CSV table of C-alpha atoms in Angstrom, one decimal:
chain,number,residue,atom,x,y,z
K,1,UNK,CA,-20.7,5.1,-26.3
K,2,UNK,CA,-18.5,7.0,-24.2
K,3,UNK,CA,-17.0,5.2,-21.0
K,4,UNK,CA,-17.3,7.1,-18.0
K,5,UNK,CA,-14.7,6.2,-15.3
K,6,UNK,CA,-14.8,7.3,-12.1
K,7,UNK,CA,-11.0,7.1,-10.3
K,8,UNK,CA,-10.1,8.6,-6.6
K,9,UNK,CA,-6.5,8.2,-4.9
K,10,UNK,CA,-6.4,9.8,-1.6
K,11,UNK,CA,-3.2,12.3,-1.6
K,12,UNK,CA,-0.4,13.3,0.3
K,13,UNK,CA,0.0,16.4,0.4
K,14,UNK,CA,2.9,18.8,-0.5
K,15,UNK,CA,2.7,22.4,-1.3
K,16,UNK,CA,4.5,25.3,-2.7
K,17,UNK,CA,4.0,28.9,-4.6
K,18,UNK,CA,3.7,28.6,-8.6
K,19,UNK,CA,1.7,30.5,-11.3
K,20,UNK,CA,-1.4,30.1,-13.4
K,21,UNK,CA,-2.5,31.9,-15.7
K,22,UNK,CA,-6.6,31.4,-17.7
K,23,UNK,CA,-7.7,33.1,-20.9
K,24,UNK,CA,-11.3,32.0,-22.3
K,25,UNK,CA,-11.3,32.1,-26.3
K,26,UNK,CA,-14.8,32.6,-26.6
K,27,UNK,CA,-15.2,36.2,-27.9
K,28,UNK,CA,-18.0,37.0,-25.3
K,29,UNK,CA,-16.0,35.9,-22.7
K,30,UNK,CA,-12.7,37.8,-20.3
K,31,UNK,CA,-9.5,37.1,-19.3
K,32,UNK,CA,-8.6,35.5,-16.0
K,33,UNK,CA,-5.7,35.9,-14.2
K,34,UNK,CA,-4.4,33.2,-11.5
K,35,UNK,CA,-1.1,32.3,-10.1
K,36,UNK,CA,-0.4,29.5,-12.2
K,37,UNK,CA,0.3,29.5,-15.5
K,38,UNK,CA,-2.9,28.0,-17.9
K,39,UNK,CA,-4.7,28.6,-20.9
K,40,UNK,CA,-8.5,27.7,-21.2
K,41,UNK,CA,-10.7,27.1,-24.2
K,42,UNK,CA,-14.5,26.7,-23.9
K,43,UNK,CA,-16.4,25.1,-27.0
K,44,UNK,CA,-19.6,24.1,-28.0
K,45,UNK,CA,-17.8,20.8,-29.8
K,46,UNK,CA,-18.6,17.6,-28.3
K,47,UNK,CA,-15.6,15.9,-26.2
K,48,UNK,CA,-13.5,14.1,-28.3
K,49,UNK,CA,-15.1,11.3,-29.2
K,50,UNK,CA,-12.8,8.6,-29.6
K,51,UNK,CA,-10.9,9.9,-26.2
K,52,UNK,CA,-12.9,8.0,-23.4
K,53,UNK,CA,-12.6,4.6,-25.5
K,54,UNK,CA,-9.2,4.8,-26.5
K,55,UNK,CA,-7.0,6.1,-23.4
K,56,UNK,CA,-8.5,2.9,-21.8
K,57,UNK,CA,-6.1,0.5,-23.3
K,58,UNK,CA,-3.1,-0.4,-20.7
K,59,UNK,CA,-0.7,-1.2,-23.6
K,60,UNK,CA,2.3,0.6,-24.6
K,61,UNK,CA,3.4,4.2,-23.3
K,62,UNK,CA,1.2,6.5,-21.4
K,63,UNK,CA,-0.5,8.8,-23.7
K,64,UNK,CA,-3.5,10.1,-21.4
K,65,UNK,CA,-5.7,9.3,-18.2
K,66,UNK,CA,-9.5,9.5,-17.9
K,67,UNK,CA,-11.8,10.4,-15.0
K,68,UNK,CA,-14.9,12.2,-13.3
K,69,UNK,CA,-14.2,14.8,-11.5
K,70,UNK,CA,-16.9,16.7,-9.2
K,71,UNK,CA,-16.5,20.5,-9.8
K,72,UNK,CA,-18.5,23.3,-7.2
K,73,UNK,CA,-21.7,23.0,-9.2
K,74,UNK,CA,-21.4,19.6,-11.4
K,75,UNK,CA,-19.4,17.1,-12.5
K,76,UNK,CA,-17.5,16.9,-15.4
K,77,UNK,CA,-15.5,13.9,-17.6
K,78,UNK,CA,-11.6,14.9,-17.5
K,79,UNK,CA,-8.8,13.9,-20.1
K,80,UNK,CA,-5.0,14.6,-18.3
K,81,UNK,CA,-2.3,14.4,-20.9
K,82,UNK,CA,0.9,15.9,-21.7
K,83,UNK,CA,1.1,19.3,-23.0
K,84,UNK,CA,2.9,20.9,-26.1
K,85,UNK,CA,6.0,21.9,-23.7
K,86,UNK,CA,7.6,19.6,-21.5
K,87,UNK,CA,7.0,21.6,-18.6
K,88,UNK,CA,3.4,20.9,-19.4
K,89,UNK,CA,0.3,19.4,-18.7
K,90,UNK,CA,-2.8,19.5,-20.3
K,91,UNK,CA,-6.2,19.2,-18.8
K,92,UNK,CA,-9.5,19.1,-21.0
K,93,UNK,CA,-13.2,19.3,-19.0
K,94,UNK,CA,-16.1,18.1,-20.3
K,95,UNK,CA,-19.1,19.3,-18.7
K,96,UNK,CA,-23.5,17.8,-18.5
K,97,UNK,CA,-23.9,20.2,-21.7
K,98,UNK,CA,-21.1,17.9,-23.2
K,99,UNK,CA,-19.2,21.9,-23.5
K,100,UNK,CA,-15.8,21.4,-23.5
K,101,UNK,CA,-12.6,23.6,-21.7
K,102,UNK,CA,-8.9,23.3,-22.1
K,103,UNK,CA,-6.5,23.7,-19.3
K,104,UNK,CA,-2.7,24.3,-19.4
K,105,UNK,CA,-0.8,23.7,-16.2
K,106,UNK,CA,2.8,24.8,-16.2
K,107,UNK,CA,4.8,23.2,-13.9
K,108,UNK,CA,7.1,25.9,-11.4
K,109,UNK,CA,10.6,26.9,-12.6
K,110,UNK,CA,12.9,24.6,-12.0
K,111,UNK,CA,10.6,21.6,-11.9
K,112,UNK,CA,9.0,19.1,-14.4
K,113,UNK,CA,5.8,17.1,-14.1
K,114,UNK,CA,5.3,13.8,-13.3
K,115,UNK,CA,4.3,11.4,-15.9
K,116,UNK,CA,3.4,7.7,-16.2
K,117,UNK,CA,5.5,5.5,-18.2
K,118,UNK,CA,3.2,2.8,-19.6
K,119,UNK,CA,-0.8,3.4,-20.1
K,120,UNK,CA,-1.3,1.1,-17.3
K,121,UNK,CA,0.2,3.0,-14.9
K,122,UNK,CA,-2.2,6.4,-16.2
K,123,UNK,CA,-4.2,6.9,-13.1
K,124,UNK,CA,-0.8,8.1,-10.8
K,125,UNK,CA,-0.6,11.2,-12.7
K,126,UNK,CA,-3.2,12.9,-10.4
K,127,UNK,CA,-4.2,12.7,-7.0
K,128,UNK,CA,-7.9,13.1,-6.8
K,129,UNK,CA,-9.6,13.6,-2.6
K,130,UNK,CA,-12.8,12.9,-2.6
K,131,UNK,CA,-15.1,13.7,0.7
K,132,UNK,CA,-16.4,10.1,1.4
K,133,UNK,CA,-16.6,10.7,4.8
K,134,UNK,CA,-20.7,12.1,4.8
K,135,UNK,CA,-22.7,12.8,2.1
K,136,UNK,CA,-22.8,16.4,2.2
K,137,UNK,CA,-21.5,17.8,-1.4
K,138,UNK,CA,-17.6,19.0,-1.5
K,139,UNK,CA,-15.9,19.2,-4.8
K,140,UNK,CA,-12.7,17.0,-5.6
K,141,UNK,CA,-9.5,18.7,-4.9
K,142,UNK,CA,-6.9,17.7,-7.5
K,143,UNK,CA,-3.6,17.2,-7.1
K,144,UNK,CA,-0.5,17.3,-9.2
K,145,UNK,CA,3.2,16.5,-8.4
K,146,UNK,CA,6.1,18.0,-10.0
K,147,UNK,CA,9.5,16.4,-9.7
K,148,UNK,CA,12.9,19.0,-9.8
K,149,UNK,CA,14.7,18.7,-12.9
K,150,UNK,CA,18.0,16.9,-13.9
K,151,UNK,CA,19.5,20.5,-14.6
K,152,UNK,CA,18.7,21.8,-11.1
K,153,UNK,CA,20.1,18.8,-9.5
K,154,UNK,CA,23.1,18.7,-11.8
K,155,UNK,CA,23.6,22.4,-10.3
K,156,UNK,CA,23.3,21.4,-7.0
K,157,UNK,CA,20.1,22.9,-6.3
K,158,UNK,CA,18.6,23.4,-2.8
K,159,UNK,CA,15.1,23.1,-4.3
K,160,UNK,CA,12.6,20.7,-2.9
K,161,UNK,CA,12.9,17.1,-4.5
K,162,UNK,CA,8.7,17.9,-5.3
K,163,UNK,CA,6.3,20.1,-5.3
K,164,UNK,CA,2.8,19.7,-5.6
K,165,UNK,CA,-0.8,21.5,-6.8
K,166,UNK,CA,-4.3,22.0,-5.6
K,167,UNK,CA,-7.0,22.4,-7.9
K,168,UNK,CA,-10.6,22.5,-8.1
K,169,UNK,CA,-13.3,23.4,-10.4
K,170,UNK,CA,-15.4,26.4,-9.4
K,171,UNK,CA,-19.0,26.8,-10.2
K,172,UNK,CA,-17.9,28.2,-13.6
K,173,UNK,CA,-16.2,25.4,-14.5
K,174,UNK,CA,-12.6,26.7,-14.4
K,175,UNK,CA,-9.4,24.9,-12.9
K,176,UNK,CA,-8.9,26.9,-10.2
K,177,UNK,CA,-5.4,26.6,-7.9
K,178,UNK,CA,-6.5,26.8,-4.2
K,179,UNK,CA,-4.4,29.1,-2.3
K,180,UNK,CA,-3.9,29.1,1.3
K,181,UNK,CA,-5.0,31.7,3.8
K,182,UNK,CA,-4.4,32.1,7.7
K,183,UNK,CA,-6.6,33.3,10.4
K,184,UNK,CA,-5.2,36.5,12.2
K,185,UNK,CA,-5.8,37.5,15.4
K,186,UNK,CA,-9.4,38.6,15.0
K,187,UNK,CA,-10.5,35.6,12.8
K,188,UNK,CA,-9.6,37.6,9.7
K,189,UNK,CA,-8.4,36.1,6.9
K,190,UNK,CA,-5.0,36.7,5.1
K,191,UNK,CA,-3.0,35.6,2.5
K,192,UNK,CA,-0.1,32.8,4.1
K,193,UNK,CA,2.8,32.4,2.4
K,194,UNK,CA,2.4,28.8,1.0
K,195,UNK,CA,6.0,28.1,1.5
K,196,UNK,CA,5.3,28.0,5.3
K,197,UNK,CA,3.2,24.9,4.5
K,198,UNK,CA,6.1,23.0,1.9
K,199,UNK,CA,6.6,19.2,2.1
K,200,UNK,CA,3.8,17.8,4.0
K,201,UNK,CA,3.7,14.5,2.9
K,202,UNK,CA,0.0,13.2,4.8
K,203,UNK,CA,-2.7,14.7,3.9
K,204,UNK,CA,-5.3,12.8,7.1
K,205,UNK,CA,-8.9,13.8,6.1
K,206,UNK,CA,-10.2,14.5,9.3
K,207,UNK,CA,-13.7,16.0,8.5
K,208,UNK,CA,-15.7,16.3,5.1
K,209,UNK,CA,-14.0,19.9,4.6
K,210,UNK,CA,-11.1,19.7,6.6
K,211,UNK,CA,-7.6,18.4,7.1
K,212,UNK,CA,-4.7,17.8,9.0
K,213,UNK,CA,-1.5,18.8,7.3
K,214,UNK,CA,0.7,18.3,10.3
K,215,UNK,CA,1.1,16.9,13.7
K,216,UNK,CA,3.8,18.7,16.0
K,217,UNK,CA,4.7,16.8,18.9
K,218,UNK,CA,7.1,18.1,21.9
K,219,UNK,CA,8.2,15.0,23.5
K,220,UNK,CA,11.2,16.8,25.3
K,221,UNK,CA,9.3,19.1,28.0
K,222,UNK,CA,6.2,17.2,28.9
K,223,UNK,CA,6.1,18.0,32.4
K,224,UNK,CA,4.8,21.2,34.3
K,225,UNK,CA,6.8,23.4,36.8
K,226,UNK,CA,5.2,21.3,39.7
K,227,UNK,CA,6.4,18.1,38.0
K,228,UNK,CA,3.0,17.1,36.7
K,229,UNK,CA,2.8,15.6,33.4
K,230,UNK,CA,1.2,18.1,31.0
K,231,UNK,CA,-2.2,17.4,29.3
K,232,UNK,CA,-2.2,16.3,25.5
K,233,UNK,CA,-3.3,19.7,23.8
K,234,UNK,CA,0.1,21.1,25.7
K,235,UNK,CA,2.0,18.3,24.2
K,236,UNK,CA,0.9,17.9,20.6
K,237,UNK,CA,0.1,20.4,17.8
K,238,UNK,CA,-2.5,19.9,15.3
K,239,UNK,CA,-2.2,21.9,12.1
K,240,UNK,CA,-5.8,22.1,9.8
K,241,UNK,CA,-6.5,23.3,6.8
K,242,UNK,CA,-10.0,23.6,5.8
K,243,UNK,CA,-11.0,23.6,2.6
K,244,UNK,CA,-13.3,26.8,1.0
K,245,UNK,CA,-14.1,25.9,-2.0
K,246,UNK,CA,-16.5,28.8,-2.6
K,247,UNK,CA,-12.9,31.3,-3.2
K,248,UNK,CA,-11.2,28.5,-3.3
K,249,UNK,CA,-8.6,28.5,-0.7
K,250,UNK,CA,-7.4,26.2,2.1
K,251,UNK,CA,-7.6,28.1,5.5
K,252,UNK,CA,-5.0,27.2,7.8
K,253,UNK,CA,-5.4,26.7,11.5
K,254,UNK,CA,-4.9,24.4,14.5
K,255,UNK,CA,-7.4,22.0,15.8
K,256,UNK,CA,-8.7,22.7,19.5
K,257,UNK,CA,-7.5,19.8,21.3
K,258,UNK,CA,-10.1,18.3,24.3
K,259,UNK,CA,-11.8,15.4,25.4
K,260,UNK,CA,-15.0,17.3,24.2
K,261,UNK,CA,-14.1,16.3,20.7
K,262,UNK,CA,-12.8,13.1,20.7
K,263,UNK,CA,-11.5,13.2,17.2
K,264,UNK,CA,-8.9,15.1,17.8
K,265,UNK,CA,-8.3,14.2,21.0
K,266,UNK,CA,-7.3,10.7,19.6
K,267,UNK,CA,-5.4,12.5,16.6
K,268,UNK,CA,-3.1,14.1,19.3
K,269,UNK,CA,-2.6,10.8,21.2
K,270,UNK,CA,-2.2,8.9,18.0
K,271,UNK,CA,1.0,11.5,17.2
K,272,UNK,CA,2.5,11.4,20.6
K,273,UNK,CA,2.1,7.5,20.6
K,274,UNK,CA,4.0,7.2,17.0
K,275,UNK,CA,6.6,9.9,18.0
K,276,UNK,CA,7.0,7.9,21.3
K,277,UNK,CA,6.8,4.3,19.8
K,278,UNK,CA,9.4,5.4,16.4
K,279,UNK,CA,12.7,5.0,19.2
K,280,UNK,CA,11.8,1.6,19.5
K,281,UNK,CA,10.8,0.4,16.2
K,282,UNK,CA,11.9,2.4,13.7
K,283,UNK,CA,14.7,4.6,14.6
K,284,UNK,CA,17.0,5.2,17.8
K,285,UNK,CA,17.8,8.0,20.2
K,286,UNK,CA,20.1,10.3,19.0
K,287,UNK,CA,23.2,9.5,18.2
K,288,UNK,CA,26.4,11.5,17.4
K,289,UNK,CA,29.7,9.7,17.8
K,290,UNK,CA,29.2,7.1,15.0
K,291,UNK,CA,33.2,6.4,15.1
K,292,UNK,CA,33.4,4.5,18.9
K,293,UNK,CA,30.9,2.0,19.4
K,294,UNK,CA,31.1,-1.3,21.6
K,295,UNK,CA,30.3,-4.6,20.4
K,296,UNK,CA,28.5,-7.6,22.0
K,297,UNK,CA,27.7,-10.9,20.7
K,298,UNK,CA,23.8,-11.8,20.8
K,299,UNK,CA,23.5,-15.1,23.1
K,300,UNK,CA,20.4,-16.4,21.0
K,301,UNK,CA,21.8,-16.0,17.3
K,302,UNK,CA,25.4,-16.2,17.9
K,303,UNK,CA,25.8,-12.9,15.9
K,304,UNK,CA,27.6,-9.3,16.5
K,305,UNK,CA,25.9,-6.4,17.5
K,306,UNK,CA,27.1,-3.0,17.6
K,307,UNK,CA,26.0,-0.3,20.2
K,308,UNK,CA,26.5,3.3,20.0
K,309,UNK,CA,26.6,6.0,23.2
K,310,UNK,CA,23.0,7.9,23.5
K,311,UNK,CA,23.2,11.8,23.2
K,312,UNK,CA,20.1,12.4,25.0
K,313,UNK,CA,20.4,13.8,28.5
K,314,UNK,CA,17.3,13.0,29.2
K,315,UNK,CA,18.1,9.3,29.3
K,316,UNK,CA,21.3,8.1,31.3
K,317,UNK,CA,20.2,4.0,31.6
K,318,UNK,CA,17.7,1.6,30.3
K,319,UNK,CA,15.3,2.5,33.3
K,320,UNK,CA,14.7,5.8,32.4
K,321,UNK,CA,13.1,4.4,29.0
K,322,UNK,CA,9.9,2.6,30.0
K,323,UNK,CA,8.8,6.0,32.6
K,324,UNK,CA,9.2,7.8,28.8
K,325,UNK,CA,6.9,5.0,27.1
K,326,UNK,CA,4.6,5.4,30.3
K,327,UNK,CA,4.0,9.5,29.7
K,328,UNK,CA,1.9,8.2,26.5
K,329,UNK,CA,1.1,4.5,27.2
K,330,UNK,CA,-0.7,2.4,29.5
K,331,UNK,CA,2.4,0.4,31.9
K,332,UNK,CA,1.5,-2.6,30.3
K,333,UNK,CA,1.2,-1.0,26.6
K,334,UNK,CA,4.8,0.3,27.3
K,335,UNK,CA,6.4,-3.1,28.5
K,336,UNK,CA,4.9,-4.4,25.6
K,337,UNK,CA,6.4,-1.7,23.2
K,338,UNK,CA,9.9,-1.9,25.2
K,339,UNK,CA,10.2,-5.8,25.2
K,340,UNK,CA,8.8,-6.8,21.6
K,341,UNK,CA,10.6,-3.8,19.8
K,342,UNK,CA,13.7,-4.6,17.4
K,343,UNK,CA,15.3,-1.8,18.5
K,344,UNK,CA,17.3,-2.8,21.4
K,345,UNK,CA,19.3,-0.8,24.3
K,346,UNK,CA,21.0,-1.3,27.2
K,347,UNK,CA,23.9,0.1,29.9
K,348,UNK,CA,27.7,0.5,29.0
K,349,UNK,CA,29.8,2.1,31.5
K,350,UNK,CA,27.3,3.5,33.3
K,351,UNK,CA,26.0,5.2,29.8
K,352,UNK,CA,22.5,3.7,27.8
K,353,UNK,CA,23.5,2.1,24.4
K,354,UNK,CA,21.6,1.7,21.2
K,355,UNK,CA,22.4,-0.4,18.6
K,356,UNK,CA,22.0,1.7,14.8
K,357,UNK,CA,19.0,1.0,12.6
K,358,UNK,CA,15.6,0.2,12.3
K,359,UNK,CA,12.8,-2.5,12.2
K,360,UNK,CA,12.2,-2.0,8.3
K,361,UNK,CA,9.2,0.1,6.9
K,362,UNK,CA,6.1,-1.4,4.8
K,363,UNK,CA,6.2,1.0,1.9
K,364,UNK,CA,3.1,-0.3,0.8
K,365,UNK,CA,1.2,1.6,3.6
K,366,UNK,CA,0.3,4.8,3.2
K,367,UNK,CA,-1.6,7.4,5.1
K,368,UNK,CA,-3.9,5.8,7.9
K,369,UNK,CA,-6.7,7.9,9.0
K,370,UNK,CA,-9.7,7.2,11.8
K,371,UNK,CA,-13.2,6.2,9.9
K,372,UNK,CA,-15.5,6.8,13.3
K,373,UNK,CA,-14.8,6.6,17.0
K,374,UNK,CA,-16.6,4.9,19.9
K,375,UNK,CA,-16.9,7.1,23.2
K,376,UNK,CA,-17.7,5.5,26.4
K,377,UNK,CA,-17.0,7.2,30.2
K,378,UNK,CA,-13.8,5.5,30.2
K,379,UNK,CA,-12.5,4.4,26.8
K,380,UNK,CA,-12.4,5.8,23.0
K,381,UNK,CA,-11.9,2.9,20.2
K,382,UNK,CA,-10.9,4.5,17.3
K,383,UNK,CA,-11.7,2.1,13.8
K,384,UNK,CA,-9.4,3.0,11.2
K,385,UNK,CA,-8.8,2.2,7.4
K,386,UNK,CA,-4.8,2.8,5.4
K,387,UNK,CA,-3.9,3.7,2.0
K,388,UNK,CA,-2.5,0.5,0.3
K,389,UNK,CA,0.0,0.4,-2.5
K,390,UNK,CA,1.3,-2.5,-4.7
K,391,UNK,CA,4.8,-3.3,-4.8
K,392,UNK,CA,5.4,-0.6,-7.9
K,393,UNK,CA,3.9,2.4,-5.5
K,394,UNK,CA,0.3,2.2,-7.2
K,395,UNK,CA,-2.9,2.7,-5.4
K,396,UNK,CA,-4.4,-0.6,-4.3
K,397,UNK,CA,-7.2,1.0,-2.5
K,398,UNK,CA,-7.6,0.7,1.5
K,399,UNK,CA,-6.7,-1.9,3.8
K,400,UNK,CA,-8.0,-2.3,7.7
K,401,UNK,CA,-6.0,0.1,10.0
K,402,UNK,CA,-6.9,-1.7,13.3
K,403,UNK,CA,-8.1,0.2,16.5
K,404,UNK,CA,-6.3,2.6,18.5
K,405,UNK,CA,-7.4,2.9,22.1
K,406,UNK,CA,-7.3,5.7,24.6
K,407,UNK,CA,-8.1,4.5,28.1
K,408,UNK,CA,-9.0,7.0,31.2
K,409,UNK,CA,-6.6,6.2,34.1
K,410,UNK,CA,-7.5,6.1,38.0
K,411,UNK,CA,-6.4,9.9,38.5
K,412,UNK,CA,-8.5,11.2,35.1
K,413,UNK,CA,-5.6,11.2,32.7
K,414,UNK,CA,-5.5,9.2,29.3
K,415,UNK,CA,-2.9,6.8,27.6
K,416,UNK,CA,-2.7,4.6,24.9
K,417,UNK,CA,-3.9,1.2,25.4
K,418,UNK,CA,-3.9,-0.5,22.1
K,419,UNK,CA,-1.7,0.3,19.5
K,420,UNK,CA,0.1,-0.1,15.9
K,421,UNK,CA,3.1,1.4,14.8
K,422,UNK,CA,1.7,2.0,11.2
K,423,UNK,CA,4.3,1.9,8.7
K,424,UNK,CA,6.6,-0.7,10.0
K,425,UNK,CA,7.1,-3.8,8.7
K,426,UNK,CA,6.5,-5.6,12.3
């Protein structure tokens, strides 16, 4: 008997333009052309039949990964294994009629695809999203990374470190790469270049077909020419793509941001909260003279500390800091933030001073995204879940995100009220 197994590994997402290419050997059958390069075979043979029971074994060196993947129209058993070339990798499809198609990926010039190295480690060859957010019926998009090669980075190469792919399986059953297409101005669709949309590295599944790709947050002209702070939607830029799977292409957009639809209302406070919170946990202001710094001793561990001159005219002393917290945080959210935070400043000179570093990052966390939202007159709880990883950079499933909190203020405004900094280590 054939084992079935079903695998799903949510993706980050990182995109760029490479070739395809699909030829059916059936004599009844025409040639496709895509942008990737890939060869396809359809026979009436049944799936290998050894394949499902042997690529189960975690010993040894990675030979091949099984799954079920859901195509447009049906789902279909997958085998992922190298291909003939090294630049290659092969993908067989097995559909309910047990009719089998090959699949060869080529991997873009200048790069080489990721492989496991031991059996047990099969399932990171391929990012599979899944919509688990309703039940309405979206096919998996697949996802493979390809890493630059040792000859490009020998040459110094300005390529990309990696590159990824988006695949799908269209009602035909074919491997389709999904492109990406832009809205004009009158809601028309063109082609985008996909370099426009190149190392994204979250992928936040916002809706069953949709996607944010990028949060864009101006933290440096929040204010209005009357000295008002500015709402969110002026402050923060949400980049969408949603998925088509009926061409199949991701359409790229921005999210309309309101209180109306408290998603991404709470998306856009959630970004200007993390790009806000980062100078106190994970990173500093900027800094540019690295060579004079001053250096105090720490009257609780006995130790040195070093503290470099902040090159940010916005800030000339510490109290300018917690007003900055306050444009995103509730006062007592911000004091909180300010006074736990391992990142630590304070006034030389007449000058604010940082000291160099960060509060450490938990790499086993991975992309946090909001499961459902709870909307009252005066307060939105967002629930959330994050990728997990083990200690090697597997998938370990999900673990609890914690809430985030927007809270209305006395004069109608918003700020954050509970919060998580959500990849550091604190």
């Amino acid at each position: 008997m054939k084992k079935r197994i079903f695998a799903v590994a949510c993706a980050a997402l990182l995109l760029t333009a490479c070739g395809a290419k699909s030829e059916n050997a059936s004599e009844s059958a025409s040639d496709s052309t895509f942008e990737t390069e890939s060869s396809k075979i359809i026979t009436d043979d049944v799936f290998e039949a050894a394949s499902f029971e042997s690529a189960q074994s975690s010993d040894g060196a990675f030979s091949e990964y099984n799954l079920e993947l859901k195509g447009a129209k049906e789902n279909y058993m997958a085998i992922i294994r190298r291909g003939e070339f090294d630049d290659e990798i092969s993908v067989t499809l097995e559909n309910n009629q047990y009719q089998s198609s090959s699949f060869v990926i080529t991997a873009p010039s200048g790069y080489e695809p990721f492989f496991p190295y031991t059996q047990a480690q099969a399932s990171t060859i391929v990012n599979v999203i899944s919509n688990d957010i309703t039940d309405d019926y979206i096919p998996d998009i697949i996802q493979f990374t390809f890493y630059v090669t040792q000859e490009e980075i020998d040459k110094g190469s300005d390529l990309s470190y990696s590159v990824s792919r988006m695949y799908t399986i269209d009602e035909n059953g074919e491997l389709r790469e999904i492109t990406i297409k832009a809205d004009d101005s009158e809601g028309a669709d063109t082609e985008k270049d996909i370099s426009d949309i190149l190392d994204q590295v979250h992928l936040y599944h916002t809706e069953p077909d949709k996607f944010i790709y990028e949060m864009v947050v101006d933290d440096t002209n929040v204010y209005d020419e009357n000295g008002e702070l500015k709402p969110i939607g002026d402050r923060v830029t949400l980049k969408t793509l949603t998925f088509d799977y009926s061409v199949p292409c991701f359409v790229a957009g921005e999210a309309e941001i309101s209180e109306d639809d408290p998603l991404y209302f709470g998306y856009a406070y959630w970004a200007a909260a993390n790009t806000e919170a980062q100078y106190f946990i994970m990173t500093t202001f900027n800094i540019t003279d690295w060579e004079n710094y001053v250096e105090k001793t720490n009257d609780a561990t006995g130790s040195s500390e070093y503290y470099f001159k902040i090159a940010d005219s916005r800030f000339k002393s510490v109290d300018d800091l917690l007003p900055y917290l306050e444009n995103v945080f509730t006062a007592s959210t911000a004091e909180r933030i300010f006074n736990d935070a391992p990142q630590k400043y304070c006034d030389i000179d007449g000058s604010l001073y940082g000291i160099a570093g960060d509060g450490g990052m938990d790499f086993t966390l991975g992309t946090l995204t909001f499961t459902d939202v709870e909307v009252s007159s005066d307060r939105m709880i967002f629930r959330s879940r994050q990728e997990k990883y083990t200690e090697d950079g597997d998938p370990a499933g999900y673990t609890d995100g914690g809430n985030f909190v927007i809270t209305k203020q006395p004069d109608g405004s918003w700020r954050v009220s509970q919060y998580r900094y959500p990849y550091s280590n604190n």
